[in-house]
Amino acid sequence: MVKVSDLTQPDRTMVMGIVNVTTDSFSDGGKWVELDAAVAHAHELIALGADMIDVGAESTRPGATRVVPELEAERAATLIKELSQAGIRTSVDTMRATTAQAAAEAGVDMINDVSGGLADENMYKVMADAAIPVCLMHWRTVQFGDAAGVADHGGDVVDDVHATLNRLVDNALDAGVEHDQIVLDPGLGFAKSAADNWALLQALPEFVAGEFPILVGASRKRFLTEIRAARGLDHGPIDADAATAAVTALSAQIGAWGVRVHEVAVSRDAVDVAAAWKKGKDFS
Ligand code: PMM
């Protein structure tokens, strides 16, 4: 049985590099769809300091159409098998139990479900049977698969995320997932306004002080591109890499378990800075 502690970095925040083998992810879609390119990109991210690779084979970007289940499972499992044989730790970013199952058979180390297990009635059982860590993310939506729009979080987004994550944890525990296999994620950008995202980041210390390790996924999201847009600068997803690294540094200082990022090098620098800062000593 693999536990979250097996993936935890002893003295610092864990850096998860993203490789999306999709045709339409909002920032890197289409680029890594060929297996060789995806494998090479994953190796590059590891060389730059990623601790594990999050493999996504279905985009959740607003307006995305869902990938045929068999194709998603095959794309994800093929890449995961290749990486796992090369000794690279992986997670699978999926809302489908069949894909999670295929990934588990291919040697994946963690199941990362942006629906928190709610999109597929078989997911919690697959998670429990796989006996590996799971990341349960907050996403309030009537229809999983499309992150468009801003959901009604009942007045206080922080309260809603706390309450919903608690419910997801209960679901997972009831299905047999172990307590020390659960990571939680507030789900930045998923049906949330920029104000919602900032409120959640402001509340990050509360989340980190809770019972479960916290993963932060801010990378290249629109609320970060808005910072440069407000100053009239270029503000494509890639232009948000510096803001992403700033979120990483602050999340690391607050004690987040991990960050999920596209541009690994700067975020790894940021977590190393936070670690050295905390210790008051260097890395030699
Ligand atoms: N964001 C995206 C996809 N998967 N998983 C977790 N746990 N947390 C996130 O914030 C998250 C995620 C969307 O970003 P992408 O399309 O660039 O992968």
mmCIF file of C-alpha atoms and ligand atoms in Angstrom:
data_model
loop_
_atom_site.group_PDB
_atom_site.id
_atom_site.type_symbol
_atom_site.label_atom_id
_atom_site.label_comp_id
_atom_site.label_asym_id
_atom_site.label_seq_id
_atom_site.Cartn_x
_atom_site.Cartn_y
_atom_site.Cartn_z
ATOM 1 C CA MET A 1 0.000 0.000 0.000
ATOM 2 C CA VAL A 2 1.395 3.379 -1.013
ATOM 3 C CA LYS A 3 0.760 6.323 1.314
ATOM 4 C CA VAL A 4 0.926 10.070 0.722
ATOM 5 C CA SER A 5 4.064 10.148 2.891
ATOM 6 C CA ASP A 6 5.805 8.024 0.243
ATOM 7 C CA LEU A 7 5.369 10.942 -2.173
ATOM 8 C CA THR A 8 6.069 13.711 0.341
ATOM 9 C CA GLN A 9 9.321 15.632 0.122
ATOM 10 C CA PRO A 10 10.927 15.638 3.552
ATOM 11 C CA ASP A 11 11.930 19.293 3.818
ATOM 12 C CA ARG A 12 9.954 21.108 1.179
ATOM 13 C CA THR A 13 6.858 21.338 -0.947
ATOM 14 C CA MET A 14 6.545 18.692 -3.654
ATOM 15 C CA VAL A 15 6.617 19.907 -7.259
ATOM 16 C CA MET A 16 4.273 18.117 -9.654
ATOM 17 C CA GLY A 17 4.995 18.765 -13.333
ATOM 18 C CA ILE A 18 2.096 18.655 -15.776
ATOM 19 C CA VAL A 19 2.106 16.683 -19.002
ATOM 20 C CA ASN A 20 -1.231 16.838 -20.765
ATOM 21 C CA VAL A 21 -1.599 14.323 -23.583
ATOM 22 C CA THR A 22 -4.671 16.091 -24.848
ATOM 23 C CA THR A 23 -5.430 17.991 -27.993
ATOM 24 C CA ASP A 24 -7.094 20.960 -26.322
ATOM 25 C CA SER A 25 -5.798 21.802 -22.818
ATOM 26 C CA PHE A 26 -5.918 25.544 -22.438
ATOM 27 C CA SER A 27 -2.231 26.235 -22.178
ATOM 28 C CA ASP A 28 -0.288 23.300 -23.593
ATOM 29 C CA GLY A 29 -2.954 21.323 -25.441
ATOM 30 C CA GLY A 30 -1.819 19.400 -28.461
ATOM 31 C CA LYS A 31 1.869 19.816 -27.850
ATOM 32 C CA TRP A 32 2.542 16.532 -26.062
ATOM 33 C CA VAL A 33 -0.011 14.273 -27.699
ATOM 34 C CA GLU A 34 2.627 12.192 -29.432
ATOM 35 C CA LEU A 35 3.983 9.651 -26.994
ATOM 36 C CA ASP A 36 7.651 10.303 -27.689
ATOM 37 C CA ALA A 37 7.233 14.027 -27.213
ATOM 38 C CA ALA A 38 5.290 13.462 -23.994
ATOM 39 C CA VAL A 39 7.946 11.097 -22.607
ATOM 40 C CA ALA A 40 10.720 13.531 -23.514
ATOM 41 C CA HIS A 41 8.838 16.422 -21.939
ATOM 42 C CA ALA A 42 8.287 14.435 -18.721
ATOM 43 C CA HIS A 43 12.008 13.620 -18.524
ATOM 44 C CA GLU A 44 12.808 17.280 -19.089
ATOM 45 C CA LEU A 45 10.479 18.314 -16.252
ATOM 46 C CA ILE A 46 12.105 15.772 -13.928
ATOM 47 C CA ALA A 47 15.558 17.082 -14.876
ATOM 48 C CA LEU A 48 14.364 20.593 -14.036
ATOM 49 C CA GLY A 49 13.303 19.505 -10.570
ATOM 50 C CA ALA A 50 9.834 17.949 -10.743
ATOM 51 C CA ASP A 51 9.215 15.263 -8.134
ATOM 52 C CA MET A 52 6.400 13.632 -10.058
ATOM 53 C CA ILE A 53 4.481 14.002 -13.317
ATOM 54 C CA ASP A 54 0.727 14.523 -13.502
ATOM 55 C CA VAL A 55 -0.541 12.878 -16.681
ATOM 56 C CA GLY A 56 -3.816 14.220 -18.043
ATOM 57 C CA ALA A 57 -5.485 12.764 -21.107
ATOM 58 C CA GLU A 58 -8.668 14.805 -20.975
ATOM 59 C CA SER A 59 -8.914 18.575 -20.854
ATOM 60 C CA THR A 60 -11.185 20.254 -18.304
ATOM 61 C CA ARG A 61 -10.843 23.669 -19.862
ATOM 62 C CA PRO A 62 -14.082 25.632 -20.371
ATOM 63 C CA GLY A 63 -15.821 24.426 -23.518
ATOM 64 C CA ALA A 64 -13.720 21.269 -23.878
ATOM 65 C CA THR A 65 -15.457 18.235 -25.298
ATOM 66 C CA ARG A 66 -14.962 14.990 -23.407
ATOM 67 C CA VAL A 67 -12.508 12.474 -24.814
ATOM 68 C CA VAL A 68 -13.779 8.998 -25.689
ATOM 69 C CA PRO A 69 -13.160 6.886 -22.540
ATOM 70 C CA GLU A 70 -11.063 4.201 -24.243
ATOM 71 C CA LEU A 71 -8.822 6.824 -25.853
ATOM 72 C CA GLU A 72 -8.323 8.662 -22.568
ATOM 73 C CA ALA A 73 -7.421 5.441 -20.748
ATOM 74 C CA GLU A 74 -5.057 4.313 -23.474
ATOM 75 C CA ARG A 75 -3.257 7.645 -23.807
ATOM 76 C CA ALA A 76 -2.815 7.992 -20.057
ATOM 77 C CA ALA A 77 -1.825 4.391 -19.354
ATOM 78 C CA THR A 78 0.684 4.237 -22.209
ATOM 79 C CA LEU A 79 2.556 7.292 -20.975
ATOM 80 C CA ILE A 80 2.340 6.279 -17.313
ATOM 81 C CA LYS A 81 3.725 2.817 -18.065
ATOM 82 C CA GLU A 82 6.644 4.300 -19.939
ATOM 83 C CA LEU A 83 7.420 6.797 -17.149
ATOM 84 C CA SER A 84 6.940 4.329 -14.359
ATOM 85 C CA GLN A 85 9.343 1.901 -16.042
ATOM 86 C CA ALA A 86 11.867 4.741 -16.149
ATOM 87 C CA GLY A 87 11.462 5.167 -12.373
ATOM 88 C CA ILE A 88 9.463 8.398 -12.637
ATOM 89 C CA ARG A 89 6.618 8.905 -10.175
ATOM 90 C CA THR A 90 3.293 9.753 -11.780
ATOM 91 C CA SER A 91 -0.267 10.724 -11.023
ATOM 92 C CA VAL A 92 -3.193 10.374 -13.379
ATOM 93 C CA ASP A 93 -5.484 13.366 -13.797
ATOM 94 C CA THR A 94 -8.828 11.777 -14.567
ATOM 95 C CA MET A 95 -12.491 11.785 -13.603
ATOM 96 C CA ARG A 96 -13.088 8.321 -15.051
ATOM 97 C CA ALA A 97 -12.801 5.133 -13.038
ATOM 98 C CA THR A 98 -11.798 3.119 -16.109
ATOM 99 C CA THR A 99 -8.881 5.480 -16.807
ATOM 100 C CA ALA A 100 -7.836 5.448 -13.144
ATOM 101 C CA GLN A 101 -7.950 1.648 -13.230
ATOM 102 C CA ALA A 102 -5.867 1.458 -16.419
ATOM 103 C CA ALA A 103 -3.392 3.919 -14.910
ATOM 104 C CA ALA A 104 -3.180 1.857 -11.718
ATOM 105 C CA GLU A 105 -2.390 -1.225 -13.794
ATOM 106 C CA ALA A 106 0.289 0.794 -15.609
ATOM 107 C CA GLY A 107 1.953 1.653 -12.283
ATOM 108 C CA VAL A 108 0.625 5.107 -11.450
ATOM 109 C CA ASP A 109 1.474 6.416 -7.957
ATOM 110 C CA MET A 110 -1.548 8.651 -7.357
ATOM 111 C CA ILE A 111 -5.061 9.243 -8.707
ATOM 112 C CA ASN A 112 -5.858 12.940 -9.152
ATOM 113 C CA ASP A 113 -9.578 13.481 -9.684
ATOM 114 C CA VAL A 114 -10.735 17.065 -10.253
ATOM 115 C CA SER A 115 -14.306 15.984 -9.481
ATOM 116 C CA GLY A 116 -13.209 14.628 -6.102
ATOM 117 C CA GLY A 117 -14.644 11.248 -7.024
ATOM 118 C CA LEU A 118 -18.107 12.589 -7.836
ATOM 119 C CA ALA A 119 -18.096 12.362 -11.639
ATOM 120 C CA ASP A 120 -17.984 8.561 -11.826
ATOM 121 C CA GLU A 121 -19.872 6.313 -9.416
ATOM 122 C CA ASN A 122 -17.136 3.679 -9.572
ATOM 123 C CA MET A 123 -14.251 6.028 -8.801
ATOM 124 C CA TYR A 124 -14.024 5.662 -5.008
ATOM 125 C CA LYS A 125 -13.961 1.871 -5.303
ATOM 126 C CA VAL A 126 -11.208 1.996 -7.922
ATOM 127 C CA MET A 127 -9.289 4.386 -5.648
ATOM 128 C CA ALA A 128 -9.649 2.048 -2.678
ATOM 129 C CA ASP A 129 -8.702 -1.054 -4.660
ATOM 130 C CA ALA A 130 -5.677 0.666 -6.218
ATOM 131 C CA ALA A 131 -4.418 1.303 -2.665
ATOM 132 C CA ILE A 132 -2.458 4.396 -3.726
ATOM 133 C CA PRO A 133 -2.781 8.064 -2.720
ATOM 134 C CA VAL A 134 -5.640 10.087 -4.149
ATOM 135 C CA CYS A 135 -6.101 13.806 -4.656
ATOM 136 C CA LEU A 136 -9.688 14.962 -4.108
ATOM 137 C CA MET A 137 -10.327 18.384 -5.637
ATOM 138 C CA HIS A 138 -13.189 20.808 -5.047
ATOM 139 C CA TRP A 139 -15.310 21.610 -8.074
ATOM 140 C CA ARG A 140 -18.913 22.749 -7.742
ATOM 141 C CA THR A 141 -20.723 22.073 -10.978
ATOM 142 C CA VAL A 142 -23.898 20.523 -12.278
ATOM 143 C CA GLN A 143 -21.990 18.953 -15.123
ATOM 144 C CA PHE A 144 -18.471 17.642 -14.703
ATOM 145 C CA GLY A 145 -16.345 17.976 -17.799
ATOM 146 C CA ASP A 146 -16.744 21.687 -18.447
ATOM 147 C CA ALA A 147 -15.296 24.295 -16.077
ATOM 148 C CA ALA A 148 -17.225 27.177 -17.668
ATOM 149 C CA GLY A 149 -18.976 29.777 -15.560
ATOM 150 C CA VAL A 150 -18.776 30.660 -11.905
ATOM 151 C CA ALA A 151 -20.731 28.482 -9.503
ATOM 152 C CA ASP A 152 -22.797 29.731 -6.600
ATOM 153 C CA HIS A 153 -20.726 28.843 -3.556
ATOM 154 C CA GLY A 154 -23.461 29.814 -1.149
ATOM 155 C CA GLY A 155 -22.014 33.129 -0.037
ATOM 156 C CA ASP A 156 -18.647 32.037 1.324
ATOM 157 C CA VAL A 157 -16.402 30.091 -1.009
ATOM 158 C CA VAL A 158 -13.959 29.161 1.762
ATOM 159 C CA ASP A 159 -16.736 27.631 3.884
ATOM 160 C CA ASP A 160 -18.087 25.827 0.846
ATOM 161 C CA VAL A 161 -14.703 24.359 -0.049
ATOM 162 C CA HIS A 162 -14.099 23.226 3.550
ATOM 163 C CA ALA A 163 -17.525 21.589 3.799
ATOM 164 C CA THR A 164 -17.364 19.964 0.381
ATOM 165 C CA LEU A 165 -13.856 18.619 0.857
ATOM 166 C CA ASN A 166 -14.972 17.100 4.182
ATOM 167 C CA ARG A 167 -17.811 15.375 2.362
ATOM 168 C CA LEU A 168 -15.439 14.056 -0.325
ATOM 169 C CA VAL A 169 -13.145 12.713 2.389
ATOM 170 C CA ASP A 170 -16.089 10.892 4.033
ATOM 171 C CA ASN A 171 -17.057 9.375 0.676
ATOM 172 C CA ALA A 172 -13.523 8.151 0.066
ATOM 173 C CA LEU A 173 -13.084 6.771 3.601
ATOM 174 C CA ASP A 174 -16.453 5.001 3.393
ATOM 175 C CA ALA A 175 -15.303 3.308 0.184
ATOM 176 C CA GLY A 176 -12.127 2.048 1.843
ATOM 177 C CA VAL A 177 -9.542 4.674 0.930
ATOM 178 C CA GLU A 178 -7.182 5.056 3.893
ATOM 179 C CA HIS A 179 -6.824 8.308 5.824
ATOM 180 C CA ASP A 180 -3.098 8.528 5.021
ATOM 181 C CA GLN A 181 -3.785 8.178 1.301
ATOM 182 C CA ILE A 182 -5.762 11.410 0.930
ATOM 183 C CA VAL A 183 -4.582 14.764 -0.445
ATOM 184 C CA LEU A 184 -7.018 17.673 -0.823
ATOM 185 C CA ASP A 185 -7.088 20.490 -3.364
ATOM 186 C CA PRO A 186 -9.242 23.650 -3.203
ATOM 187 C CA GLY A 187 -9.650 23.553 -7.002
ATOM 188 C CA LEU A 188 -8.485 27.032 -8.024
ATOM 189 C CA GLY A 189 -10.134 28.182 -11.243
ATOM 190 C CA PHE A 190 -12.793 25.478 -11.314
ATOM 191 C CA ALA A 191 -16.088 27.371 -11.641
ATOM 192 C CA LYS A 192 -14.561 30.043 -9.396
ATOM 193 C CA SER A 193 -14.191 33.775 -9.874
ATOM 194 C CA ALA A 194 -10.829 35.495 -9.476
ATOM 195 C CA ALA A 195 -12.106 36.773 -6.120
ATOM 196 C CA ASP A 196 -12.983 33.201 -5.099
ATOM 197 C CA ASN A 197 -9.470 32.024 -5.988
ATOM 198 C CA TRP A 198 -7.810 34.809 -3.996
ATOM 199 C CA ALA A 199 -10.104 34.175 -1.033
ATOM 200 C CA LEU A 200 -9.053 30.514 -1.104
ATOM 201 C CA LEU A 201 -5.371 31.413 -1.294
ATOM 202 C CA GLN A 202 -5.841 33.869 1.569
ATOM 203 C CA ALA A 203 -7.346 30.974 3.535
ATOM 204 C CA LEU A 204 -4.558 28.558 2.574
ATOM 205 C CA PRO A 205 -3.114 28.526 6.129
ATOM 206 C CA GLU A 206 -6.485 27.196 7.380
ATOM 207 C CA PHE A 207 -6.486 24.439 4.775
ATOM 208 C CA VAL A 208 -2.862 23.531 5.482
ATOM 209 C CA ALA A 209 -3.615 23.391 9.221
ATOM 210 C CA GLY A 210 -6.267 20.744 8.532
ATOM 211 C CA GLU A 211 -5.858 16.987 8.702
ATOM 212 C CA PHE A 212 -4.844 16.382 5.101
ATOM 213 C CA PRO A 213 -1.955 17.494 2.868
ATOM 214 C CA ILE A 214 -2.902 20.261 0.422
ATOM 215 C CA LEU A 215 -2.098 20.475 -3.288
ATOM 216 C CA VAL A 216 -2.284 23.909 -4.964
ATOM 217 C CA GLY A 217 -2.982 24.152 -8.706
ATOM 218 C CA ALA A 218 -2.735 27.777 -9.794
ATOM 219 C CA SER A 219 -0.469 27.324 -12.795
ATOM 220 C CA ARG A 220 -1.258 29.581 -15.749
ATOM 221 C CA LYS A 221 -4.856 30.051 -14.618
ATOM 222 C CA ARG A 222 -6.836 33.049 -15.716
ATOM 223 C CA PHE A 223 -6.908 34.812 -12.350
ATOM 224 C CA LEU A 224 -3.104 34.971 -12.602
ATOM 225 C CA THR A 225 -3.049 36.180 -16.210
ATOM 226 C CA GLU A 226 -5.340 39.007 -15.064
ATOM 227 C CA ILE A 227 -2.493 40.512 -13.023
ATOM 228 C CA ARG A 228 -0.524 41.415 -16.140
ATOM 229 C CA ALA A 229 -3.650 42.197 -18.147
ATOM 230 C CA ALA A 230 -4.482 44.901 -15.599
ATOM 231 C CA ARG A 231 -1.128 46.538 -16.394
ATOM 232 C CA GLY A 232 -1.681 46.289 -20.155
ATOM 233 C CA LEU A 233 1.045 43.650 -20.638
ATOM 234 C CA ASP A 234 1.016 40.413 -22.624
ATOM 235 C CA HIS A 235 -1.160 38.045 -20.662
ATOM 236 C CA GLY A 236 -1.381 34.652 -22.325
ATOM 237 C CA PRO A 237 -1.259 31.568 -20.075
ATOM 238 C CA ILE A 238 2.540 31.302 -20.423
ATOM 239 C CA ASP A 239 2.950 34.937 -19.361
ATOM 240 C CA ALA A 240 1.564 33.864 -15.977
ATOM 241 C CA ASP A 241 4.570 31.651 -15.163
ATOM 242 C CA ALA A 242 6.184 34.284 -12.943
ATOM 243 C CA ALA A 243 2.923 34.823 -11.047
ATOM 244 C CA THR A 244 2.614 31.042 -10.789
ATOM 245 C CA ALA A 245 6.087 30.859 -9.228
ATOM 246 C CA ALA A 246 5.069 33.574 -6.767
ATOM 247 C CA VAL A 247 2.042 31.493 -5.771
ATOM 248 C CA THR A 248 4.369 28.502 -5.410
ATOM 249 C CA ALA A 249 6.765 30.406 -3.133
ATOM 250 C CA LEU A 250 3.973 31.648 -0.903
ATOM 251 C CA SER A 251 2.214 28.266 -0.857
ATOM 252 C CA ALA A 252 5.503 26.623 0.091
ATOM 253 C CA GLN A 253 6.059 29.081 2.889
ATOM 254 C CA ILE A 254 2.577 28.379 4.212
ATOM 255 C CA GLY A 255 3.308 24.649 4.124
ATOM 256 C CA ALA A 256 1.383 23.345 1.122
ATOM 257 C CA TRP A 257 2.181 19.679 0.481
ATOM 258 C CA GLY A 258 2.557 20.204 -3.253
ATOM 259 C CA VAL A 259 2.103 22.482 -6.236
ATOM 260 C CA ARG A 260 0.945 21.398 -9.684
ATOM 261 C CA VAL A 261 2.724 23.436 -12.373
ATOM 262 C CA HIS A 262 3.504 23.588 -16.078
ATOM 263 C CA GLU A 263 6.803 25.482 -15.796
ATOM 264 C CA VAL A 264 8.716 23.379 -13.300
ATOM 265 C CA ALA A 265 12.113 25.108 -13.133
ATOM 266 C CA VAL A 266 10.941 28.361 -11.575
ATOM 267 C CA SER A 267 8.543 26.678 -9.175
ATOM 268 C CA ARG A 268 11.276 24.311 -8.013
ATOM 269 C CA ASP A 269 13.510 27.331 -7.430
ATOM 270 C CA ALA A 270 10.656 28.891 -5.475
ATOM 271 C CA VAL A 271 10.140 25.884 -3.188
ATOM 272 C CA ASP A 272 13.891 25.623 -2.626
ATOM 273 C CA VAL A 273 14.012 29.303 -1.693
ATOM 274 C CA ALA A 274 11.133 28.783 0.746
ATOM 275 C CA ALA A 275 12.889 25.751 2.248
ATOM 276 C CA ALA A 276 16.240 27.528 2.645
ATOM 277 C CA TRP A 277 14.467 30.589 4.058
ATOM 278 C CA LYS A 278 12.664 28.475 6.629
ATOM 279 C CA LYS A 279 15.805 26.625 7.683
ATOM 280 C CA GLY A 280 17.988 29.711 7.580
ATOM 281 C CA LYS A 281 20.696 27.754 5.813
ATOM 282 C CA ASP A 282 21.862 26.866 2.336
ATOM 283 C CA PHE A 283 21.783 23.656 0.339
ATOM 284 C CA SER A 284 25.474 22.761 0.420
HETATM 285 N N1 PMM B 1 -6.154 22.008 -12.664
HETATM 286 C C1 PMM B 1 -6.288 21.527 -13.912
HETATM 287 C C2 PMM B 1 -6.264 20.142 -14.136
HETATM 288 N N2 PMM B 1 -6.083 19.281 -13.123
HETATM 289 N N3 PMM B 1 -5.763 18.863 -10.824
HETATM 290 C C3 PMM B 1 -5.643 19.325 -9.567
HETATM 291 N N4 PMM B 1 -5.470 18.447 -8.536
HETATM 292 N N5 PMM B 1 -5.664 20.661 -9.291
HETATM 293 C C4 PMM B 1 -5.833 21.592 -10.266
HETATM 294 O O1 PMM B 1 -5.876 22.801 -9.939
HETATM 295 C C5 PMM B 1 -5.975 21.150 -11.616
HETATM 296 C C6 PMM B 1 -5.938 19.746 -11.854
HETATM 297 C C7 PMM B 1 -6.461 22.459 -15.067
HETATM 298 O O2 PMM B 1 -5.241 22.846 -15.623
HETATM 299 P P1 PMM B 1 -4.571 22.198 -16.971
HETATM 300 O O3 PMM B 1 -5.655 22.076 -18.002
HETATM 301 O O4 PMM B 1 -3.489 23.128 -17.353
HETATM 302 O O5 PMM B 1 -4.008 20.846 -16.615
#
